[in-house]
Every structure is written in structure tokens, then in C-alpha cells.
Amino acid sequence: MPEPGPSPMQSSLPAAAARPRLPAVPGLPFRPRPPAPETPQAAPADLPAPAAPPIPERGHGEALERIMAGPSGLGTASLHWARRPELSADLSALPAPPALPEPPQPPAAAAAEGRPIPGLYHHPVPEPDPVRVAEVSRRIKRWAVDEVEAYPPEWEDQFDGFSVGRYMVACHPDAPTLDHLMVATRLMVAENVVDDCYCEDHGGSPVGLGGRLLLAHTALDPLHTTGEYAPAWAETLLSDAPRRSYRSAMEYFLQVATPSQADRYRHDMARLHMGYLAEAAWAQTDYVPQVAEYLAMRQFNNFRPCPTITDTVGGYELPADLHALPAMQRVIALAGNATTIANDLYSYTKELDSPGMHLNLPVVIAEREGLSAKEAYLKAVEVHNDLMYAFEAAAAELAASCPDPRVLRFLKGVATWVDGNHYWHMTNTYRYSLPDFW
Ligand SMILES: CC(C)=CCC/C(C)=C(\C)COP(=O)(O)OP(=O)(O)O
Ligand SMILES: [Mg+2]
């Protein structure tokens, strides 16, 4: 994982944006929303998260409230994690229960600090269950060290500082078992190992990136070839940490994903790799893209592969035809874009400190629109907020027009992932710090 942030959070200004400025979705009624509440909802039980907690006013009207409450109606009980009695029991009653060791002291308790970016529209989340966080953290380290040798010993602090257990528990509170959570956690680590070791400052470079990414992609989307060449290809999958990580994480994912969920993931990862390549090509020629070009690149170099496995991690399936709906694709793209621009904002100071010019939205706005660093940063906050409003409006519209319980649960899962992602960035003071703009 890349360098930790150099300093603690600095701001003490209010957390949430006051209100959207723009009707986010052309042609759709826009509903202004109040600021997000500052107080998190009640903490969830370990498994699963609490049944239909009171929904803070998020301002999307009835439709999104319904998303957040989860599926309802005849025949939907098996889709609703909060209503499944076997999931309401303690760990020992779960299918394939994980053998929990002595629960360590919850690391989340100490680490969950940090302040939101002033004016950033977001929703607070319940503190992730510390028992789950501790156990996922323990298991992921064993996987990274013993199973795939994802990082050398000298990167251990950075691996720990990444706090991936806290990240994934916050983003997937409805995961029915720890094994489901581990599926998301391994993929998250593998995705970051590839980014760090191939693209960024842990040995990465734009030079030769296409060849490395393509071969790594075959760990997700395997080569079908002749008997003569198959063994040589299989060997390549073990030849470096990125490929070992992808290969193993995908193997676990395939144990719980349906074929169409696996195909969806491969497609999202191909998108991601295309985004990495555009970023690298621009770096090689010192090209600073126009803002719209940057946003297009960042729609691909994006968190999208993470929220789109929310159904697999939740133990159900959004069928391919519902996933492919243009309205669903818009929701997913907007969610991915909002979460990724949130990363640009939280990682701004870290990236300023990295060698060369590291593109992120504030940097590109400053360069291309002739704004000061502060003006550009504040404008990037507005872009983020508009993406969030558009995401929520699109989700509410889809929930109203297609109230299939699987659609509703998926929309809720994506919204929860967005919120968990914000929580993780905000609280990861090891890795990120805010600029001194307020
Ligand atoms: C987890 C995943 C699919 C990541 C792919 C893209 C990616 C690494 C990000 C969206 C995070 O952006 P960035 O590379 O800027 O990360 P840091 O700012 O270094 O945390
Ligand atoms: Mg970043």
C-alpha cells in the first residue's frame, strides 16, 4: 500500500454540504435534501446488521427510503438479511460458521478517528462491528502473508495501516458470514497490490504496464490454450505478488459467485485496467487532461469493482438482466465516480507529496481552469457532491420504477458501500490527511 499520510486531520469545520446546487438528473424531479445527520445510527449487531434501522432523512423521498429499508412484500423474506432467522442468531448458528478465536481487542476502536472534509456531502455510518473487524484483519493478514506473499515484511506497517478489515466490514454490514466478508477483503487487497506494484510507487511504472496488466488480468479471466502452452501460462500466475493475489482472490470469489456475477466482475476489472492504462499513457507524455477527460479516465480507474460485488458478498444475486438495465448502469457509474472522487479529495495531500505530478481532480482543475489550489479543491468538492446527488436521485428513480426486491437490496448495498467507503477514507488518518484550506 502506498505511503501513509504525513499529518493528522486539520479541520474542525462542519461535516456535510448544506444542499445540492443543481438538479442532478436531467428530466427527473430533483428533491433538495437537508444536511446529513452528524450522529451515526445505532451500532449493528455482529451478524447481521440491525433490522431496518430508522433511516436518517437522506432527502430522496419515499423511493430511496424504501431502498434503505430493504425489500418488502410477499416472497421477499429470503432476500432480506435482516429478516432471516438463521442470520439473526449468533455466530455459532450460521451456516459454515467461522471458528472465532479469542476476540482480540477491537482495533477499530482506536483507529476510528478523523474528520470529514468540510462541505463534503456524505452519510455517517455505524461504527463497524469491532469483532468482525478484528477477525477479518487477522484472516486477511494470514492470507496475504502465508497464502500469496502479497508484500515483503518491510511493508507490514503499511499493510496494517491500510485497515482493510475495517474498510470491508463498514462497506458490507449485511455479509451473512465472515467467509463472505473475506471474499471482498481479498479482492480489495489484490486490487491494491496490483495498483501499488504495477502502477504506483511500490515498483510500478507506466512503462510496460499494458503487458503486465494483461497478464494479470488472465488470473481473473483465464487463458484457454493448448496443452503445450497452458503450463507456462499457469506458472506466470505465481510469478509476482499482483498475480498471486489476483489468482487466489478470484479463486475464493468463484466459490460464492454465480457465473454471471463472475463475468460482471471480470468486466469491471477490464474497465479498471483500461483506466490504469489511460492514466499511465498520460503520465508518459506529461499530458494533463481536460477536466472532462480526467473524469472519463477516473470513471474507469475507479472503485466500481467493489460496490458491484455487494450482492455476492451479501449472499444473493442481482440477475444479469437487472444489472444490465441502463438505469442500473447509471446508478453504478455514479456511485463509482462519487466514491473515486472522494478518494481524490482525501488522498490529495498524499499525492501532492508523491514524486512527479499525480493526477487527481483538484490538481487537474487547478491546471486546466487556472484556479488556485484551494479554489480548485473546493470546486472538486462540489463536483463530488453533485455526483452524490445524481447517484441518489438515479437510485431513487430506479427504485420507484423497478421495485424488484433484488434491485432494491442491490441499490441499498451500493449506497451502503458508498457510505462505508467515505467512512474508511475519513478515518484512515494513517494514510490520508486534509489540506489546510479552511
Ligand atoms: C480497490 C480498487 C478497485 C481500486 C482501483 C482504483 C484505485 C486504486 C482507486 C480508485 C484508489 O485511487 P488511488 O490510486 O488514488 O488510491 P490512493 O489515493 O493511493 O489511496
Ligand atoms: Mg488517490
CSV table of C-alpha atoms and ligand atoms in Angstrom, one decimal:
chain,number,residue,atom,x,y,z
A,1,MET,CA,0.0,0.0,0.0
A,2,PRO,CA,1.3,3.5,-0.7
A,3,GLU,CA,2.8,5.9,1.7
A,4,PRO,CA,0.9,6.9,4.8
A,5,GLY,CA,-0.4,10.5,5.1
A,6,PRO,CA,2.1,12.8,6.7
A,7,SER,CA,0.0,14.6,9.2
A,8,PRO,CA,-3.2,14.4,11.2
A,9,MET,CA,-6.5,15.9,10.1
A,10,GLN,CA,-6.6,19.6,10.4
A,11,SER,CA,-10.1,20.9,10.0
A,12,SER,CA,-12.8,21.4,12.5
A,13,LEU,CA,-15.5,22.8,10.2
A,14,PRO,CA,-18.9,21.2,9.7
A,15,ALA,CA,-19.2,17.9,8.0
A,16,ALA,CA,-21.9,17.8,5.4
A,17,ALA,CA,-22.7,20.0,2.5
A,18,ALA,CA,-25.7,22.2,3.1
A,19,ARG,CA,-27.6,21.3,0.0
A,20,PRO,CA,-27.2,20.4,-3.6
A,21,ARG,CA,-26.8,23.2,-6.1
A,22,LEU,CA,-28.1,21.5,-9.2
A,23,PRO,CA,-30.9,19.3,-10.3
A,24,ALA,CA,-28.7,16.2,-10.7
A,25,VAL,CA,-30.6,14.2,-13.3
A,26,PRO,CA,-31.9,15.9,-16.3
A,27,GLY,CA,-35.6,15.2,-16.7
A,28,LEU,CA,-36.1,13.8,-13.2
A,29,PRO,CA,-37.7,15.7,-10.4
A,30,PHE,CA,-35.0,16.8,-8.0
A,31,ARG,CA,-35.6,16.7,-4.3
A,32,PRO,CA,-33.5,19.0,-2.2
A,33,ARG,CA,-32.1,17.4,0.9
A,34,PRO,CA,-31.2,18.6,4.3
A,35,PRO,CA,-27.6,18.1,5.6
A,36,ALA,CA,-26.7,14.6,6.6
A,37,PRO,CA,-27.1,14.0,10.3
A,38,GLU,CA,-23.9,14.1,12.3
A,39,THR,CA,-24.8,11.3,14.6
A,40,PRO,CA,-24.3,7.8,13.4
A,41,GLN,CA,-27.2,5.3,13.5
A,42,ALA,CA,-27.1,2.7,16.3
A,43,ALA,CA,-24.3,0.2,16.0
A,44,PRO,CA,-25.2,-3.0,14.4
A,45,ALA,CA,-25.2,-6.4,16.0
A,46,ASP,CA,-22.4,-8.6,14.7
A,47,LEU,CA,-24.5,-10.7,12.4
A,48,PRO,CA,-26.3,-9.3,10.6
A,49,ALA,CA,-26.7,-5.5,10.8
A,50,PRO,CA,-29.8,-4.4,12.7
A,51,ALA,CA,-33.3,-5.0,11.2
A,52,ALA,CA,-34.4,-1.9,9.3
A,53,PRO,CA,-32.9,0.8,11.5
A,54,PRO,CA,-34.6,4.2,11.5
A,55,ILE,CA,-33.5,5.8,8.3
A,56,PRO,CA,-32.0,9.2,8.7
A,57,GLU,CA,-33.5,11.7,6.4
A,58,ARG,CA,-31.4,11.4,3.2
A,59,GLY,CA,-33.8,13.6,1.2
A,60,HIS,CA,-34.5,11.2,-1.7
A,61,GLY,CA,-38.1,10.8,-0.8
A,62,GLU,CA,-40.0,7.6,-0.4
A,63,ALA,CA,-38.2,5.7,-3.1
A,64,LEU,CA,-34.8,5.7,-1.5
A,65,GLU,CA,-36.3,5.2,1.9
A,66,ARG,CA,-37.6,2.0,0.6
A,67,ILE,CA,-34.2,1.1,-0.8
A,68,MET,CA,-32.6,1.7,2.6
A,69,ALA,CA,-35.3,-0.3,4.4
A,70,GLY,CA,-34.7,-3.3,2.1
A,71,PRO,CA,-37.1,-5.5,0.2
A,72,SER,CA,-40.6,-5.9,1.4
A,73,GLY,CA,-43.7,-7.8,0.4
A,74,LEU,CA,-44.7,-11.4,-0.3
A,75,GLY,CA,-41.9,-13.7,-1.1
A,76,THR,CA,-39.1,-11.3,-0.2
A,77,ALA,CA,-38.2,-12.7,3.2
A,78,SER,CA,-35.3,-14.8,1.9
A,79,LEU,CA,-33.8,-11.7,0.2
A,80,HIS,CA,-33.8,-9.7,3.4
A,81,TRP,CA,-30.8,-10.3,5.5
A,82,ALA,CA,-32.4,-8.6,8.5
A,83,ARG,CA,-35.4,-11.0,8.4
A,84,ARG,CA,-33.6,-14.3,8.0
A,85,PRO,CA,-33.8,-16.0,11.4
A,86,GLU,CA,-30.7,-18.1,10.7
A,87,LEU,CA,-28.8,-14.9,10.2
A,88,SER,CA,-30.2,-13.3,13.3
A,89,ALA,CA,-28.6,-15.9,15.5
A,90,ASP,CA,-25.2,-15.7,16.9
A,91,LEU,CA,-22.1,-16.9,15.1
A,92,SER,CA,-22.4,-20.5,16.0
A,93,ALA,CA,-25.9,-20.7,14.4
A,94,LEU,CA,-24.6,-19.5,11.0
A,95,PRO,CA,-24.1,-21.8,8.0
A,96,ALA,CA,-20.5,-22.7,7.8
A,97,PRO,CA,-19.7,-20.8,10.9
A,98,PRO,CA,-16.2,-19.3,11.1
A,99,ALA,CA,-14.4,-20.6,14.2
A,100,LEU,CA,-13.8,-17.4,16.0
A,101,PRO,CA,-10.7,-17.3,18.2
A,102,GLU,CA,-10.5,-15.3,21.3
A,103,PRO,CA,-11.7,-11.9,20.0
A,104,PRO,CA,-8.8,-9.5,20.1
A,105,GLN,CA,-9.3,-6.0,21.4
A,106,PRO,CA,-11.1,-4.3,18.6
A,107,PRO,CA,-8.6,-2.3,16.5
A,108,ALA,CA,-11.3,-0.2,15.1
A,109,ALA,CA,-12.0,1.5,18.4
A,110,ALA,CA,-8.6,3.1,18.4
A,111,ALA,CA,-8.4,3.8,14.7
A,112,ALA,CA,-11.8,5.3,14.0
A,113,GLU,CA,-11.0,8.9,14.2
A,114,GLY,CA,-10.6,11.6,11.6
A,115,ARG,CA,-12.8,14.3,10.3
A,116,PRO,CA,-14.9,14.7,7.1
A,117,ILE,CA,-13.8,17.1,4.5
A,118,PRO,CA,-15.7,20.3,5.2
A,119,GLY,CA,-18.7,20.7,2.9
A,120,LEU,CA,-18.4,17.1,1.6
A,121,TYR,CA,-21.8,15.6,1.2
A,122,HIS,CA,-21.8,12.2,2.9
A,123,HIS,CA,-23.7,9.9,5.2
A,124,PRO,CA,-22.2,8.8,8.6
A,125,VAL,CA,-22.3,5.0,9.1
A,126,PRO,CA,-22.5,2.9,12.2
A,127,GLU,CA,-19.1,2.0,13.6
A,128,PRO,CA,-18.2,-1.3,12.0
A,129,ASP,CA,-18.5,-4.3,14.3
A,130,PRO,CA,-15.2,-4.5,16.1
A,131,VAL,CA,-15.3,-8.3,16.5
A,132,ARG,CA,-15.7,-8.7,12.8
A,133,VAL,CA,-13.1,-6.1,12.1
A,134,ALA,CA,-10.6,-7.9,14.3
A,135,GLU,CA,-11.3,-11.3,12.8
A,136,VAL,CA,-11.2,-10.1,9.2
A,137,SER,CA,-8.0,-8.3,9.9
A,138,ARG,CA,-6.4,-11.4,11.4
A,139,ARG,CA,-7.5,-13.6,8.5
A,140,ILE,CA,-6.5,-11.2,5.7
A,141,LYS,CA,-3.0,-10.9,7.1
A,142,ARG,CA,-2.7,-14.7,7.2
A,143,TRP,CA,-3.9,-14.9,3.6
A,144,ALA,CA,-1.6,-12.0,2.4
A,145,VAL,CA,1.5,-13.4,4.2
A,146,ASP,CA,1.1,-17.1,4.1
A,147,GLU,CA,-1.0,-17.8,1.0
A,148,VAL,CA,0.0,-15.3,-1.6
A,149,GLU,CA,3.1,-13.5,-0.2
A,150,ALA,CA,1.4,-10.2,-1.1
A,151,TYR,CA,4.0,-7.9,0.4
A,152,PRO,CA,7.6,-8.1,1.8
A,153,PRO,CA,8.0,-7.8,5.6
A,154,GLU,CA,9.1,-4.2,5.4
A,155,TRP,CA,5.7,-3.2,4.1
A,156,GLU,CA,3.9,-4.6,7.1
A,157,ASP,CA,3.1,-1.3,8.7
A,158,GLN,CA,1.6,0.0,5.5
A,159,PHE,CA,-0.5,-3.2,5.2
A,160,ASP,CA,-1.8,-2.7,8.7
A,161,GLY,CA,-2.3,1.0,8.2
A,162,PHE,CA,-4.5,0.3,5.2
A,163,SER,CA,-7.0,-1.1,7.7
A,164,VAL,CA,-8.7,-3.2,5.1
A,165,GLY,CA,-10.7,-5.2,7.7
A,166,ARG,CA,-12.4,-2.0,8.9
A,167,TYR,CA,-12.9,-0.9,5.4
A,168,MET,CA,-14.7,-4.1,4.3
A,169,VAL,CA,-16.8,-4.5,7.4
A,170,ALA,CA,-18.0,-0.9,7.1
A,171,CYS,CA,-18.9,-1.4,3.4
A,172,HIS,CA,-20.6,-4.8,3.8
A,173,PRO,CA,-22.6,-4.8,7.0
A,174,ASP,CA,-25.1,-7.4,5.5
A,175,ALA,CA,-22.5,-10.0,4.7
A,176,PRO,CA,-24.0,-13.2,6.1
A,177,THR,CA,-20.7,-14.8,7.2
A,178,LEU,CA,-17.1,-13.9,7.7
A,179,ASP,CA,-16.3,-16.0,4.7
A,180,HIS,CA,-18.4,-13.7,2.6
A,181,LEU,CA,-16.6,-10.7,4.0
A,182,MET,CA,-13.2,-12.3,3.3
A,183,VAL,CA,-14.2,-12.7,-0.4
A,184,ALA,CA,-14.5,-8.9,-0.6
A,185,THR,CA,-11.4,-8.3,1.5
A,186,ARG,CA,-9.1,-10.5,-0.5
A,187,LEU,CA,-10.2,-8.8,-3.7
A,188,MET,CA,-9.7,-5.4,-2.2
A,189,VAL,CA,-6.2,-6.3,-1.2
A,190,ALA,CA,-5.4,-7.9,-4.5
A,191,GLU,CA,-6.7,-4.8,-6.4
A,192,ASN,CA,-4.4,-2.6,-4.3
A,193,VAL,CA,-1.4,-4.8,-4.7
A,194,VAL,CA,-1.8,-4.6,-8.5
A,195,ASP,CA,-2.2,-0.8,-8.3
A,196,ASP,CA,0.7,-0.3,-6.0
A,197,CYS,CA,3.2,-2.7,-7.6
A,198,TYR,CA,2.3,-2.2,-11.3
A,199,CYS,CA,1.1,1.4,-11.4
A,200,GLU,CA,2.2,3.3,-8.4
A,201,ASP,CA,5.2,3.9,-6.1
A,202,HIS,CA,5.8,0.3,-5.0
A,203,GLY,CA,7.8,-0.6,-8.1
A,204,GLY,CA,5.1,0.5,-10.6
A,205,SER,CA,5.7,2.4,-13.8
A,206,PRO,CA,3.8,3.4,-16.9
A,207,VAL,CA,6.5,1.7,-18.9
A,208,GLY,CA,5.4,-1.8,-19.9
A,209,LEU,CA,2.2,-1.5,-17.8
A,210,GLY,CA,-0.1,-2.9,-20.6
A,211,GLY,CA,1.7,-6.2,-20.8
A,212,ARG,CA,1.8,-6.6,-17.0
A,213,LEU,CA,-1.9,-5.7,-16.6
A,214,LEU,CA,-3.0,-8.0,-19.4
A,215,LEU,CA,-1.1,-11.0,-18.0
A,216,ALA,CA,-2.5,-10.2,-14.5
A,217,HIS,CA,-6.0,-10.0,-16.0
A,218,THR,CA,-5.6,-13.6,-17.1
A,219,ALA,CA,-5.6,-14.5,-13.4
A,220,LEU,CA,-9.2,-13.3,-13.4
A,221,ASP,CA,-10.2,-14.3,-16.9
A,222,PRO,CA,-8.2,-17.4,-17.7
A,223,LEU,CA,-6.3,-18.3,-20.8
A,224,HIS,CA,-7.8,-21.1,-22.8
A,225,THR,CA,-5.0,-22.6,-24.8
A,226,THR,CA,-3.3,-25.7,-25.9
A,227,GLY,CA,-1.8,-28.3,-23.7
A,228,GLU,CA,1.7,-27.3,-24.7
A,229,TYR,CA,1.3,-23.7,-23.5
A,230,ALA,CA,-1.1,-23.9,-20.7
A,231,PRO,CA,1.5,-24.9,-18.0
A,232,ALA,CA,3.8,-22.0,-18.9
A,233,TRP,CA,0.9,-19.6,-18.6
A,234,ALA,CA,-0.2,-21.2,-15.2
A,235,GLU,CA,3.4,-20.6,-14.0
A,236,THR,CA,3.2,-16.9,-14.8
A,237,LEU,CA,0.3,-16.6,-12.4
A,238,LEU,CA,2.6,-17.4,-9.5
A,239,SER,CA,5.4,-15.2,-10.6
A,240,ASP,CA,4.7,-12.0,-8.7
A,241,ALA,CA,2.6,-10.7,-5.9
A,242,PRO,CA,-0.1,-9.0,-8.0
A,243,ARG,CA,-0.8,-12.1,-10.0
A,244,ARG,CA,-0.7,-14.4,-7.0
A,245,SER,CA,-3.1,-12.1,-5.2
A,246,TYR,CA,-5.5,-11.8,-8.1
A,247,ARG,CA,-5.4,-15.5,-8.8
A,248,SER,CA,-6.1,-16.6,-5.2
A,249,ALA,CA,-8.7,-13.9,-4.5
A,250,MET,CA,-10.5,-14.8,-7.7
A,251,GLU,CA,-10.5,-18.5,-6.8
A,252,TYR,CA,-12.2,-17.7,-3.5
A,253,PHE,CA,-14.6,-15.4,-5.2
A,254,LEU,CA,-15.6,-18.1,-7.7
A,255,GLN,CA,-16.6,-20.3,-4.8
A,256,VAL,CA,-19.5,-18.0,-3.9
A,257,ALA,CA,-20.2,-16.0,-7.1
A,258,THR,CA,-22.6,-17.2,-9.8
A,259,PRO,CA,-21.2,-17.3,-13.4
A,260,SER,CA,-22.9,-14.1,-14.2
A,261,GLN,CA,-21.5,-12.4,-11.1
A,262,ALA,CA,-18.0,-13.6,-12.0
A,263,ASP,CA,-18.5,-12.3,-15.5
A,264,ARG,CA,-19.7,-8.9,-14.2
A,265,TYR,CA,-16.6,-8.7,-12.0
A,266,ARG,CA,-14.2,-9.6,-14.9
A,267,HIS,CA,-15.9,-6.8,-17.0
A,268,ASP,CA,-15.5,-4.3,-14.2
A,269,MET,CA,-11.8,-5.3,-13.8
A,270,ALA,CA,-11.2,-4.9,-17.5
A,271,ARG,CA,-12.7,-1.4,-17.2
A,272,LEU,CA,-10.3,-0.7,-14.3
A,273,HIS,CA,-7.3,-1.9,-16.2
A,274,MET,CA,-8.3,0.3,-19.2
A,275,GLY,CA,-8.4,3.3,-16.8
A,276,TYR,CA,-4.9,2.4,-15.4
A,277,LEU,CA,-3.6,2.4,-19.0
A,278,ALA,CA,-5.0,5.8,-19.9
A,279,GLU,CA,-3.6,7.3,-16.7
A,280,ALA,CA,-0.2,5.7,-17.5
A,281,ALA,CA,-0.2,6.9,-21.1
A,282,TRP,CA,-0.8,10.5,-20.0
A,283,ALA,CA,1.9,10.2,-17.4
A,284,GLN,CA,4.3,9.0,-20.1
A,285,THR,CA,3.7,12.1,-22.2
A,286,ASP,CA,3.2,14.5,-19.4
A,287,TYR,CA,-0.3,15.2,-20.6
A,288,VAL,CA,-2.6,17.0,-18.2
A,289,PRO,CA,-6.1,16.1,-19.4
A,290,GLN,CA,-9.0,18.4,-19.6
A,291,VAL,CA,-11.3,18.1,-16.6
A,292,ALA,CA,-13.9,16.2,-18.6
A,293,GLU,CA,-11.1,13.9,-20.0
A,294,TYR,CA,-9.9,13.3,-16.5
A,295,LEU,CA,-13.4,12.5,-15.2
A,296,ALA,CA,-13.7,10.0,-18.1
A,297,MET,CA,-10.4,8.3,-17.2
A,298,ARG,CA,-11.4,8.2,-13.5
A,299,GLN,CA,-14.7,6.6,-14.3
A,300,PHE,CA,-12.6,3.6,-15.4
A,301,ASN,CA,-9.7,3.9,-12.9
A,302,ASN,CA,-12.4,3.6,-10.3
A,303,PHE,CA,-13.8,1.8,-7.2
A,304,ARG,CA,-16.6,0.3,-9.3
A,305,PRO,CA,-15.5,-3.4,-9.0
A,306,CYS,CA,-16.0,-3.1,-5.2
A,307,PRO,CA,-19.6,-2.0,-4.8
A,308,THR,CA,-20.7,-4.2,-7.7
A,309,ILE,CA,-19.9,-7.4,-5.7
A,310,THR,CA,-22.3,-6.3,-3.0
A,311,ASP,CA,-24.8,-9.0,-3.9
A,312,THR,CA,-22.2,-11.8,-3.9
A,313,VAL,CA,-20.9,-10.6,-0.6
A,314,GLY,CA,-24.4,-10.3,0.7
A,315,GLY,CA,-25.2,-13.9,-0.3
A,316,TYR,CA,-27.8,-13.2,-3.1
A,317,GLU,CA,-27.7,-12.4,-6.8
A,318,LEU,CA,-28.9,-9.4,-8.8
A,319,PRO,CA,-29.6,-11.2,-12.1
A,320,ALA,CA,-27.7,-10.1,-15.2
A,321,ASP,CA,-30.7,-8.6,-16.9
A,322,LEU,CA,-31.4,-6.3,-14.0
A,323,HIS,CA,-27.8,-5.4,-13.6
A,324,ALA,CA,-27.6,-4.6,-17.3
A,325,LEU,CA,-30.5,-2.1,-17.2
A,326,PRO,CA,-29.3,1.3,-18.4
A,327,ALA,CA,-30.7,2.9,-15.3
A,328,MET,CA,-28.8,0.4,-13.1
A,329,GLN,CA,-25.6,1.1,-15.1
A,330,ARG,CA,-26.1,4.8,-14.5
A,331,VAL,CA,-26.5,4.3,-10.7
A,332,ILE,CA,-23.4,2.1,-10.6
A,333,ALA,CA,-21.3,4.5,-12.6
A,334,LEU,CA,-22.4,7.5,-10.5
A,335,ALA,CA,-21.7,5.6,-7.3
A,336,GLY,CA,-18.3,4.6,-8.5
A,337,ASN,CA,-17.5,8.1,-9.6
A,338,ALA,CA,-18.6,9.7,-6.3
A,339,THR,CA,-16.5,7.2,-4.3
A,340,THR,CA,-13.5,7.7,-6.5
A,341,ILE,CA,-13.6,11.5,-6.4
A,342,ALA,CA,-13.9,11.2,-2.6
A,343,ASN,CA,-10.6,9.3,-2.8
A,344,ASP,CA,-9.1,12.2,-4.9
A,345,LEU,CA,-10.1,14.6,-2.2
A,346,TYR,CA,-8.9,12.5,0.8
A,347,SER,CA,-5.7,11.5,-0.9
A,348,TYR,CA,-4.9,15.0,-2.2
A,349,THR,CA,-2.0,15.7,0.2
A,350,LYS,CA,-0.6,12.2,0.0
A,351,GLU,CA,-0.5,12.6,-3.8
A,352,LEU,CA,1.0,16.1,-3.7
A,353,ASP,CA,3.9,14.6,-1.7
A,354,SER,CA,4.5,11.8,-4.2
A,355,PRO,CA,7.1,12.1,-6.9
A,356,GLY,CA,6.1,13.9,-10.1
A,357,MET,CA,2.6,15.2,-10.8
A,358,HIS,CA,0.0,12.8,-9.5
A,359,LEU,CA,-3.3,13.5,-11.3
A,360,ASN,CA,-6.4,13.9,-9.2
A,361,LEU,CA,-9.4,16.1,-9.6
A,362,PRO,CA,-8.2,19.2,-7.7
A,363,VAL,CA,-4.9,19.1,-9.4
A,364,VAL,CA,-6.5,18.8,-12.9
A,365,ILE,CA,-9.0,21.6,-12.2
A,366,ALA,CA,-6.2,23.9,-10.9
A,367,GLU,CA,-4.1,23.2,-14.0
A,368,ARG,CA,-6.8,23.4,-16.6
A,369,GLU,CA,-9.0,26.1,-15.2
A,370,GLY,CA,-6.3,28.4,-13.8
A,371,LEU,CA,-7.6,28.2,-10.2
A,372,SER,CA,-5.6,28.3,-7.0
A,373,ALA,CA,-5.0,25.0,-5.3
A,374,LYS,CA,-7.7,25.9,-2.7
A,375,GLU,CA,-10.2,27.1,-5.2
A,376,ALA,CA,-9.7,24.0,-7.3
A,377,TYR,CA,-10.0,21.8,-4.3
A,378,LEU,CA,-13.3,23.4,-3.2
A,379,LYS,CA,-14.6,23.1,-6.8
A,380,ALA,CA,-13.7,19.4,-6.7
A,381,VAL,CA,-15.7,19.0,-3.5
A,382,GLU,CA,-18.7,20.5,-5.4
A,383,VAL,CA,-18.2,18.0,-8.3
A,384,HIS,CA,-18.2,15.2,-5.7
A,385,ASN,CA,-21.3,16.5,-4.1
A,386,ASP,CA,-23.1,16.8,-7.5
A,387,LEU,CA,-22.1,13.2,-8.3
A,388,MET,CA,-23.5,12.1,-5.0
A,389,TYR,CA,-26.8,13.9,-5.6
A,390,ALA,CA,-27.0,12.4,-9.1
A,391,PHE,CA,-26.3,9.0,-7.7
A,392,GLU,CA,-29.1,9.3,-5.1
A,393,ALA,CA,-31.6,10.7,-7.5
A,394,ALA,CA,-30.9,7.9,-10.0
A,395,ALA,CA,-31.1,5.3,-7.4
A,396,ALA,CA,-34.4,6.7,-6.1
A,397,GLU,CA,-35.8,6.8,-9.6
A,398,LEU,CA,-34.8,3.2,-10.4
A,399,ALA,CA,-36.2,2.0,-7.1
A,400,ALA,CA,-39.5,3.6,-7.9
A,401,SER,CA,-39.7,2.3,-11.5
A,402,CYS,CA,-38.3,-1.2,-10.8
A,403,PRO,CA,-39.2,-2.2,-7.3
A,404,ASP,CA,-37.9,-5.8,-7.7
A,405,PRO,CA,-36.7,-6.8,-4.2
A,406,ARG,CA,-33.3,-7.8,-5.6
A,407,VAL,CA,-32.9,-4.4,-7.3
A,408,LEU,CA,-33.9,-2.7,-4.0
A,409,ARG,CA,-31.4,-4.7,-2.0
A,410,PHE,CA,-28.7,-4.1,-4.5
A,411,LEU,CA,-29.3,-0.4,-4.5
A,412,LYS,CA,-29.1,-0.4,-0.8
A,413,GLY,CA,-25.9,-2.4,-0.9
A,414,VAL,CA,-24.3,0.1,-3.3
A,415,ALA,CA,-25.4,3.1,-1.2
A,416,THR,CA,-24.0,1.4,1.9
A,417,TRP,CA,-20.8,0.8,0.1
A,418,VAL,CA,-20.6,4.4,-0.8
A,419,ASP,CA,-21.1,5.4,2.8
A,420,GLY,CA,-18.6,2.8,4.1
A,421,ASN,CA,-16.0,4.0,1.6
A,422,HIS,CA,-16.4,7.6,2.8
A,423,TYR,CA,-16.1,6.4,6.4
A,424,TRP,CA,-12.9,4.5,5.7
A,425,HIS,CA,-11.2,7.4,3.9
A,426,MET,CA,-12.2,9.8,6.6
A,427,THR,CA,-11.0,7.6,9.4
A,428,ASN,CA,-7.8,6.4,7.8
A,429,THR,CA,-5.5,9.0,9.3
A,430,TYR,CA,-2.6,6.7,8.9
A,431,ARG,CA,-2.9,7.1,5.1
A,432,TYR,CA,-4.7,10.4,4.5
A,433,SER,CA,-4.7,13.9,5.8
A,434,LEU,CA,-6.6,17.0,4.8
A,435,PRO,CA,-5.1,20.1,3.2
A,436,ASP,CA,-5.0,23.3,5.2
A,437,PHE,CA,-7.8,25.1,3.3
A,438,TRP,CA,-10.3,26.0,6.0
B,1,LIG,C1,-10.0,-1.1,-4.9
B,1,LIG,C2,-9.9,-0.7,-6.3
B,1,LIG,C3,-10.8,-1.4,-7.3
B,1,LIG,C4,-9.0,0.2,-6.6
B,1,LIG,C5,-8.9,0.6,-8.0
B,1,LIG,C6,-8.6,2.0,-8.2
B,1,LIG,C7,-8.0,2.7,-7.1
B,1,LIG,C8,-6.6,2.3,-6.6
B,1,LIG,C9,-8.6,3.7,-6.5
B,1,LIG,C10,-9.9,4.2,-7.0
B,1,LIG,C11,-8.0,4.5,-5.4
B,1,LIG,O1,-7.3,5.6,-6.0
B,1,LIG,P1,-5.8,5.9,-5.8
B,1,LIG,O2,-5.0,5.0,-6.6
B,1,LIG,O3,-5.6,7.3,-5.9
B,1,LIG,O4,-5.6,5.4,-4.3
B,1,LIG,P2,-4.9,6.2,-3.1
B,1,LIG,O5,-5.2,7.6,-3.2
B,1,LIG,O6,-3.4,6.0,-3.2
B,1,LIG,O7,-5.4,5.6,-1.8
B,2,MG,MG,-5.9,8.9,-4.6
